XYZ file of C-alpha atoms in Angstrom:
487
model
C -16.315 17.059 9.146
C -16.687 18.515 5.640
C -14.142 21.120 6.286
C -11.715 18.590 7.676
C -12.040 16.463 4.635
C -11.708 19.542 2.344
C -8.620 20.582 4.187
C -7.044 16.919 3.799
C -7.590 17.231 0.180
C -6.604 21.055 -0.496
C -3.619 21.093 1.697
C -1.228 18.753 -0.384
C -2.062 20.677 -3.499
C -1.292 23.851 -1.810
C 1.929 22.542 -0.657
C 2.850 21.301 -4.067
C 2.213 24.354 -5.771
C 4.354 26.315 -2.983
C 6.945 23.860 -3.709
C 7.336 23.971 -7.249
C 8.741 27.439 -7.806
C 11.096 27.247 -4.790
C 14.774 27.368 -5.296
C 15.954 27.061 -1.803
C 16.175 23.383 -0.679
C 15.958 24.302 2.966
C 12.652 26.086 2.311
C 11.358 22.954 0.225
C 12.296 20.620 2.906
C 10.734 22.534 5.932
C 7.643 23.369 3.726
C 6.874 19.964 2.969
C 7.537 18.588 6.381
C 5.131 20.823 7.862
C 2.487 20.241 5.359
C 2.960 16.516 5.735
C 2.639 16.791 9.514
C -0.417 18.803 9.139
C -2.058 16.686 6.620
C -1.533 13.719 8.626
C -2.814 15.412 11.725
C -5.801 16.448 9.667
C -6.455 12.824 8.582
C -5.975 11.593 12.189
C -8.656 14.177 13.042
C -11.001 12.741 10.479
C -10.565 9.237 11.880
C -11.235 10.472 15.483
C -14.363 12.198 14.141
C -15.674 9.146 12.588
C -15.401 7.095 15.921
C -17.666 9.686 17.096
C -20.117 10.048 14.294
C -19.737 6.771 12.715
C -20.490 7.888 9.173
C -20.288 11.142 7.022
C -22.072 11.321 4.022
C -22.644 14.304 1.330
C -23.358 14.532 -2.236
C -19.718 13.510 -3.387
C -18.073 12.262 0.040
C -18.679 9.438 1.894
C -16.442 8.351 4.871
C -17.016 5.534 7.353
C -14.767 2.908 9.552
C -13.647 1.228 6.386
C -12.364 4.550 5.037
C -10.812 5.097 8.583
C -8.406 2.015 8.398
C -7.023 3.217 5.041
C -6.826 6.663 5.934
C -4.661 5.693 8.967
C -2.391 3.895 6.537
C -1.936 7.052 4.226
C -1.801 9.362 7.375
C 1.116 7.242 8.643
C 2.968 6.545 5.329
C 2.747 10.045 4.142
C 4.455 11.494 7.052
C 7.325 8.882 7.528
C 7.933 8.976 3.445
C 8.321 12.867 3.825
C 10.439 12.676 6.881
C 12.447 10.027 5.279
C 12.909 11.816 2.006
C 14.676 14.855 3.677
C 17.968 13.155 4.171
C 17.487 10.633 1.193
C 16.997 13.039 -1.624
C 19.863 15.401 -0.002
C 22.191 12.598 -0.424
C 20.807 11.675 -3.950
C 21.598 15.304 -4.881
C 25.162 15.004 -3.284
C 25.828 11.825 -5.146
C 24.755 13.050 -8.509
C 22.002 10.712 -8.899
C 19.572 13.971 -8.870
C 19.914 17.568 -9.423
C 18.724 20.445 -7.370
C 16.137 21.504 -9.846
C 14.716 17.957 -9.718
C 13.951 18.356 -5.950
C 11.042 20.575 -6.233
C 9.422 18.378 -8.778
C 9.820 15.333 -6.462
C 7.962 16.908 -3.598
C 5.342 18.391 -5.561
C 4.487 14.978 -7.006
C 4.774 13.332 -3.583
C 1.976 15.899 -2.466
C 0.015 15.228 -5.644
C 0.245 11.296 -4.997
C -0.966 11.970 -1.240
C -4.004 14.152 -2.577
C -4.893 11.198 -5.065
C -4.673 8.406 -2.487
C -6.942 10.536 0.075
C -9.431 11.259 -2.740
C -9.741 7.458 -3.324
C -10.608 7.054 0.543
C -13.084 9.940 0.789
C -15.269 10.130 -2.322
C -18.747 8.266 -2.102
C -19.313 7.806 -5.888
C -17.804 4.657 -7.671
C -17.145 6.780 -10.791
C -15.242 9.494 -9.040
C -13.232 6.690 -6.926
C -12.170 5.291 -10.198
C -10.943 8.926 -11.429
C -9.021 9.005 -8.107
C -7.629 5.725 -8.503
C -6.454 6.628 -12.079
C -5.092 9.838 -10.462
C -2.613 7.774 -8.314
C -1.571 6.051 -11.308
C -0.565 9.263 -13.096
C 1.257 10.874 -10.111
C 2.934 7.716 -9.055
C 4.180 6.809 -12.581
C 5.932 10.325 -12.642
C 7.629 9.453 -9.320
C 8.740 6.019 -10.624
C 10.197 7.813 -13.674
C 11.919 10.440 -11.491
C 15.465 9.768 -12.062
C 14.872 9.861 -15.985
C 17.290 6.938 -16.759
C 16.481 3.976 -19.139
C 15.558 1.696 -16.264
C 13.397 4.265 -14.676
C 11.712 5.135 -17.988
C 11.149 1.418 -18.881
C 9.680 0.519 -15.505
C 7.268 3.742 -15.581
C 6.188 2.857 -19.217
C 5.444 -0.852 -18.201
C 3.743 0.699 -14.991
C 1.260 2.929 -16.997
C 0.569 0.581 -19.703
C -0.197 -2.459 -17.383
C -2.264 -0.399 -15.102
C -3.964 1.720 -17.662
C -5.172 -1.646 -19.381
C -6.301 -2.784 -15.762
C -7.954 0.520 -14.849
C -9.835 0.550 -18.199
C -11.194 -2.860 -17.412
C -12.278 -1.341 -13.986
C -14.077 1.545 -15.847
C -15.786 -0.955 -18.045
C -16.846 -2.943 -14.855
C -18.072 0.356 -13.327
C -20.139 1.368 -16.508
C -21.624 -2.247 -16.523
C -22.616 -1.913 -12.844
C -24.181 1.625 -13.544
C -26.167 -0.159 -16.431
C -27.435 -2.559 -13.907
C -28.301 0.386 -11.687
C -30.299 1.904 -14.460
C -31.970 -1.267 -15.478
C -33.171 -1.481 -11.704
C -34.791 2.067 -12.266
C -32.118 3.732 -9.954
C -30.524 6.164 -12.553
C -31.261 9.335 -10.274
C -28.080 8.839 -7.954
C -25.696 7.393 -10.563
C -22.910 5.113 -8.929
C -23.674 6.668 -5.657
C -22.083 3.758 -3.296
C -24.445 4.214 -0.621
C -27.410 4.014 -2.729
C -26.130 1.097 -4.732
C -25.775 -0.648 -1.448
C -29.454 -0.082 -0.594
C -30.687 -1.436 -3.873
C -28.122 -4.173 -4.657
C -30.812 -6.877 -4.021
C -32.635 -5.451 -6.771
C -29.881 -5.588 -9.375
C -29.617 -7.941 -12.399
C -27.227 -10.971 -10.931
C -26.059 -11.772 -14.418
C -24.977 -8.336 -15.168
C -23.528 -7.595 -11.967
C -21.750 -10.677 -12.020
C -20.050 -9.667 -15.358
C -19.200 -6.344 -13.786
C -17.301 -7.984 -11.054
C -15.086 -9.943 -13.236
C -13.952 -6.760 -15.018
C -13.641 -4.523 -11.651
C -11.765 -7.490 -10.054
C -9.120 -7.774 -12.794
C -8.895 -4.001 -13.042
C -8.415 -2.981 -9.480
C -6.731 -6.304 -8.845
C -4.073 -5.294 -11.332
C -3.422 -2.103 -9.737
C -3.501 -3.841 -6.180
C -0.553 -6.228 -7.412
C -2.317 -9.317 -7.316
C -1.122 -12.175 -9.570
C -1.268 -12.722 -12.270
C -1.448 -9.144 -13.091
C 1.330 -8.097 -10.876
C 3.992 -7.686 -13.537
C 4.373 -3.915 -13.348
C 4.979 -4.005 -9.531
C 8.675 -5.349 -9.250
C 9.752 -2.847 -11.731
C 8.205 0.257 -10.466
C 9.053 -0.518 -7.006
C 12.835 -1.088 -7.483
C 13.324 1.998 -9.802
C 11.329 4.362 -7.874
C 13.271 6.399 -5.042
C 13.108 4.432 -1.839
C 10.498 6.760 -0.128
C 8.049 6.368 -3.032
C 8.680 2.714 -3.129
C 7.476 2.570 0.540
C 4.201 4.509 -0.449
C 3.537 2.266 -3.415
C 3.931 -0.900 -1.520
C 2.427 0.214 1.888
C -0.463 2.808 0.727
C -1.142 2.402 -3.074
C -1.604 -1.175 -3.019
C -4.064 -0.947 -0.122
C -5.839 1.946 -1.691
C -6.546 -0.046 -4.799
C -7.704 -3.014 -2.652
C -9.967 -0.511 -0.829
C -11.643 0.510 -4.267
C -12.263 -3.236 -5.072
C -13.703 -3.908 -1.630
C -15.965 -1.010 -1.873
C -17.317 -2.635 -5.137
C -17.426 -6.120 -3.686
C -19.833 -4.935 -0.854
C -22.293 -3.997 -3.448
C -22.025 -6.755 -5.538
C -22.122 -9.567 -3.141
C -25.605 -8.112 -2.081
C -26.755 -9.096 -5.671
C -24.858 -12.354 -6.540
C -24.246 -13.542 -2.957
C -20.507 -14.409 -1.583
C -19.748 -17.750 -2.878
C -18.432 -16.999 -6.445
C -16.573 -13.763 -5.078
C -14.935 -15.766 -2.239
C -13.942 -18.512 -4.369
C -12.195 -16.000 -6.938
C -10.426 -14.041 -4.254
C -9.209 -17.237 -2.551
C -7.795 -18.346 -5.826
C -5.983 -15.325 -6.559
C -4.865 -14.940 -3.110
C -3.112 -18.577 -3.304
C -1.685 -17.823 -6.781
C -0.163 -14.650 -5.543
C 1.645 -16.253 -2.885
C 2.644 -19.204 -4.911
C 3.980 -16.937 -7.872
C 5.948 -14.741 -5.517
C 7.744 -17.730 -3.703
C 10.354 -18.487 -6.727
C 11.194 -14.831 -7.113
C 11.865 -14.427 -3.477
C 13.958 -17.528 -3.328
C 16.078 -16.628 -6.325
C 16.642 -12.939 -6.313
C 19.536 -10.260 -6.878
C 17.825 -7.158 -6.521
C 17.047 -6.161 -3.005
C 14.104 -3.874 -3.705
C 12.811 -6.315 -6.082
C 12.987 -8.928 -3.087
C 10.745 -6.691 -1.223
C 8.185 -6.040 -4.061
C 7.730 -9.647 -4.606
C 7.088 -9.887 -0.705
C 4.320 -7.207 -1.392
C 3.001 -9.422 -4.126
C 2.768 -12.319 -1.362
C 0.983 -10.099 1.189
C -1.620 -8.969 -1.056
C -2.310 -12.571 -1.670
C -2.666 -12.975 1.995
C -5.013 -9.786 2.265
C -7.088 -11.448 -0.725
C -7.293 -14.635 1.152
C -8.821 -13.141 4.245
C -11.468 -11.316 2.268
C -11.898 -14.593 0.373
C -12.756 -16.569 3.653
C -15.542 -13.921 4.311
C -15.894 -14.680 7.916
C -15.925 -11.445 10.432
C -12.647 -12.679 11.878
C -10.851 -13.152 8.590
C -11.985 -9.858 7.373
C -10.701 -8.267 10.697
C -7.487 -9.925 10.259
C -7.052 -8.924 6.626
C -7.937 -5.413 7.456
C -5.287 -5.438 10.615
C -2.880 -6.942 7.898
C -3.333 -3.885 5.651
C -2.127 -1.688 8.463
C 0.575 -4.034 9.487
C 2.072 -4.729 6.075
C 2.123 -0.885 5.361
C 4.237 -0.152 8.437
C 6.673 -2.810 7.919
C 7.111 -2.800 4.255
C 7.479 1.012 4.230
C 10.267 0.842 6.771
C 11.987 -1.878 4.891
C 11.984 -0.015 1.585
C 13.493 3.088 3.745
C 16.048 0.695 5.209
C 16.896 -0.586 1.654
C 17.222 3.070 0.446
C 20.005 3.914 3.060
C 21.709 0.468 2.560
C 21.647 0.958 -1.332
C 23.079 4.486 -1.072
C 25.917 3.654 1.182
C 26.778 0.387 -0.763
C 26.177 2.089 -4.026
C 24.366 -1.099 -5.489
C 21.072 -3.058 -4.873
C 22.575 -6.337 -5.672
C 22.072 -8.599 -2.891
C 25.605 -10.486 -3.366
C 27.225 -7.130 -3.085
C 25.694 -5.966 0.104
C 27.799 -7.638 3.073
C 28.045 -7.109 6.682
C 25.590 -4.293 7.373
C 25.845 -5.065 11.050
C 29.471 -3.645 11.204
C 29.168 -0.874 8.639
C 25.586 0.394 9.935
C 24.661 -1.507 13.094
C 21.513 0.833 13.800
C 20.444 0.041 10.384
C 21.322 -3.614 10.570
C 19.210 -3.819 13.906
C 16.076 -2.290 12.418
C 16.513 -4.320 8.933
C 16.407 -7.441 11.014
C 13.651 -6.288 12.777
C 11.665 -5.372 9.637
C 12.438 -8.790 8.092
C 11.408 -10.587 11.080
C 8.146 -8.470 11.247
C 7.469 -8.897 7.454
C 7.919 -12.775 7.710
C 5.315 -12.939 10.542
C 7.907 -13.664 13.225
C 6.528 -13.301 16.908
C 6.076 -11.114 18.729
C 5.763 -8.471 15.894
C 2.835 -6.984 14.459
C 2.304 -9.023 11.227
C 2.377 -12.274 13.318
C -0.811 -11.098 14.981
C -2.578 -10.669 11.832
C -1.269 -13.816 10.268
C -2.211 -15.776 13.210
C -5.813 -14.417 13.198
C -6.176 -15.024 9.461
C -4.757 -18.878 10.006
C -7.198 -19.192 13.123
C -10.031 -17.932 10.831
C -9.268 -20.562 8.022
C -9.335 -23.474 10.608
C -12.375 -22.000 12.086
C -14.362 -22.019 8.808
C -12.987 -25.627 8.442
C -10.770 -24.702 5.479
C -8.118 -27.240 6.498
C -6.389 -27.784 3.278
C -6.149 -23.981 2.708
C -4.780 -23.291 5.891
C -2.072 -26.099 5.506
C -1.310 -24.988 2.063
C -1.059 -21.454 3.378
C 1.185 -21.973 6.089
C 3.479 -24.129 3.871
C 3.784 -21.394 1.426
C 4.605 -18.837 3.984
C 7.480 -21.051 5.195
C 8.766 -20.679 1.777
C 8.689 -16.834 1.687
C 10.068 -17.132 5.214
C 13.074 -19.054 4.309
C 13.832 -16.834 1.386
C 13.720 -13.511 3.069
C 15.794 -14.894 6.068
C 18.249 -16.432 3.820
C 19.294 -13.073 2.211
C 18.583 -10.832 5.293
C 20.970 -12.941 7.338
C 23.813 -12.943 4.701
C 23.408 -9.243 4.034
C 23.518 -8.304 7.699
C 26.016 -10.813 9.279
C 28.647 -11.722 6.333
C 32.020 -10.385 6.275
C 32.433 -6.614 5.495
C 33.914 -6.047 1.880
C 37.580 -4.177 1.853
C 35.925 -0.941 0.349
C 33.249 -0.526 3.030
C 33.908 1.656 5.966
C 31.656 2.568 9.058
C 28.999 4.848 7.761
C 27.257 7.706 9.483
C 23.310 7.618 9.081
C 21.250 10.728 9.210
C 19.504 10.936 12.616
C 16.378 12.171 10.652
C 16.396 9.230 8.376
C 16.791 6.791 11.641
C 13.879 8.755 13.279
C 11.638 8.138 10.243
C 12.279 4.332 10.191
C 12.510 4.221 14.059
C 8.707 5.349 14.354
C 7.643 2.641 11.770
C 9.818 -0.056 13.831
C 8.306 1.126 17.186
C 4.809 0.835 15.699
C 5.463 -2.753 14.554
C 6.959 -3.868 17.886
C 3.940 -2.302 19.776
C 1.490 -3.690 17.361
C 2.537 -7.075 18.036
C 2.206 -6.741 21.855
C -0.752 -4.304 22.165
C -3.818 -3.364 19.857
C -5.309 -0.282 21.133
C -8.990 -0.583 21.909
C -10.086 2.242 19.478
C -7.979 0.635 16.578
C -9.749 -2.573 17.442
C -13.116 -0.934 17.480
C -12.266 0.582 14.104
C -11.254 -2.891 12.409
C -14.472 -4.373 13.788
C -16.840 -1.950 12.486
C -15.087 -1.922 9.101
C -15.258 -5.611 9.108
C -19.135 -5.166 9.941
C -19.300 -3.191 6.634
C -17.429 -5.523 4.568
C -19.485 -8.494 5.281
C -22.644 -6.732 4.862
C -23.461 -5.035 8.143
């Protein structure tokens, strides 16, 4: 198991280093596709191993069922993002948005980003986890600024400044948690997650509660929870579309993972009432703040970015309810959202390349210009809004069911009402973009089969996910939910 984890960490770095000096685009493409496929395969092997041994623990590494849920997301999205990048970046070079010299840097940073996300999910020390989360910020910020134009640099600067402030607060919270550990006489295994979990009942509740506030604000900023979400729309809209898919589907989920790892310890000290109340409040606030920006939006990538804020709110609500069913639904929603949202960002990348704009009003008649893209785009929109029988409907249904089972009638009714608002906004824009009349300048476009394959893989998964949940995945989610609620 140690060798598999080491390979998953080392391989992206090796591929990135091999890519940087390369000048032949074909060699870069094939190297990164093979490297991505191998990395994803190794991660899936780690997940398979966890279903056999349940937990792997060493001095600095720790992988369990909760890690496995997020590793599955990273494995899927890393491969689809790399596969989609091949035709997408080739077209960016042809159209003059990027140069051939920029391509090695793009793939090297993409591999560095993968390394950082995997690191977050396999370290067993909360201090090292903070370092890994900060690593994701540095790698992804350079990808947000990839085009080096005014808008991209402004978005990257905003991203770095806001997330750095947030991550500094998370560091302060982690230091306070360590102080509580030392106070309890447990300084021998500094910030070791498993050890902290075992001694959580001996920690000082007042100190740990203060640590939770800073950790929540810090990692909540990186996870895109309102009102700390202001970096997210700019970063998602300015990054290359494959990177936008990774940011929304994988990065936000990894930040949430870091938050939940801390919460598992903290709830052992101060109980769950305060934690659940705060998470429910931030979850509802995230959905509420996303709605007006979804209803009145001009940029299609920012539209999807605000949808991500909404979905992070839904996940926060799941963890805030705190029942086994709610946590199970929240973890399933992390996977479902990652698959659907990444596919939508890939699709929007194709659409914006063909129409040469991200302005929603100027994107019309997709169904006639690119029928296959239009079909998958509508399926993706239906999925992300929770329409049956697609995958997100299942996790949303389970979450609403958990609210009513917990007798949270007002919360359930309010959430349903807010979700209707998001549905109305997204469907309104999607229908206009897809089925309105075609602009005179637009002709039928030929879309790369490789791009359609990358997106088609995600679309198949979100359709299958709405009809069938594999027993092995259900078992992983069940065991992960046990870990979150203290099992």
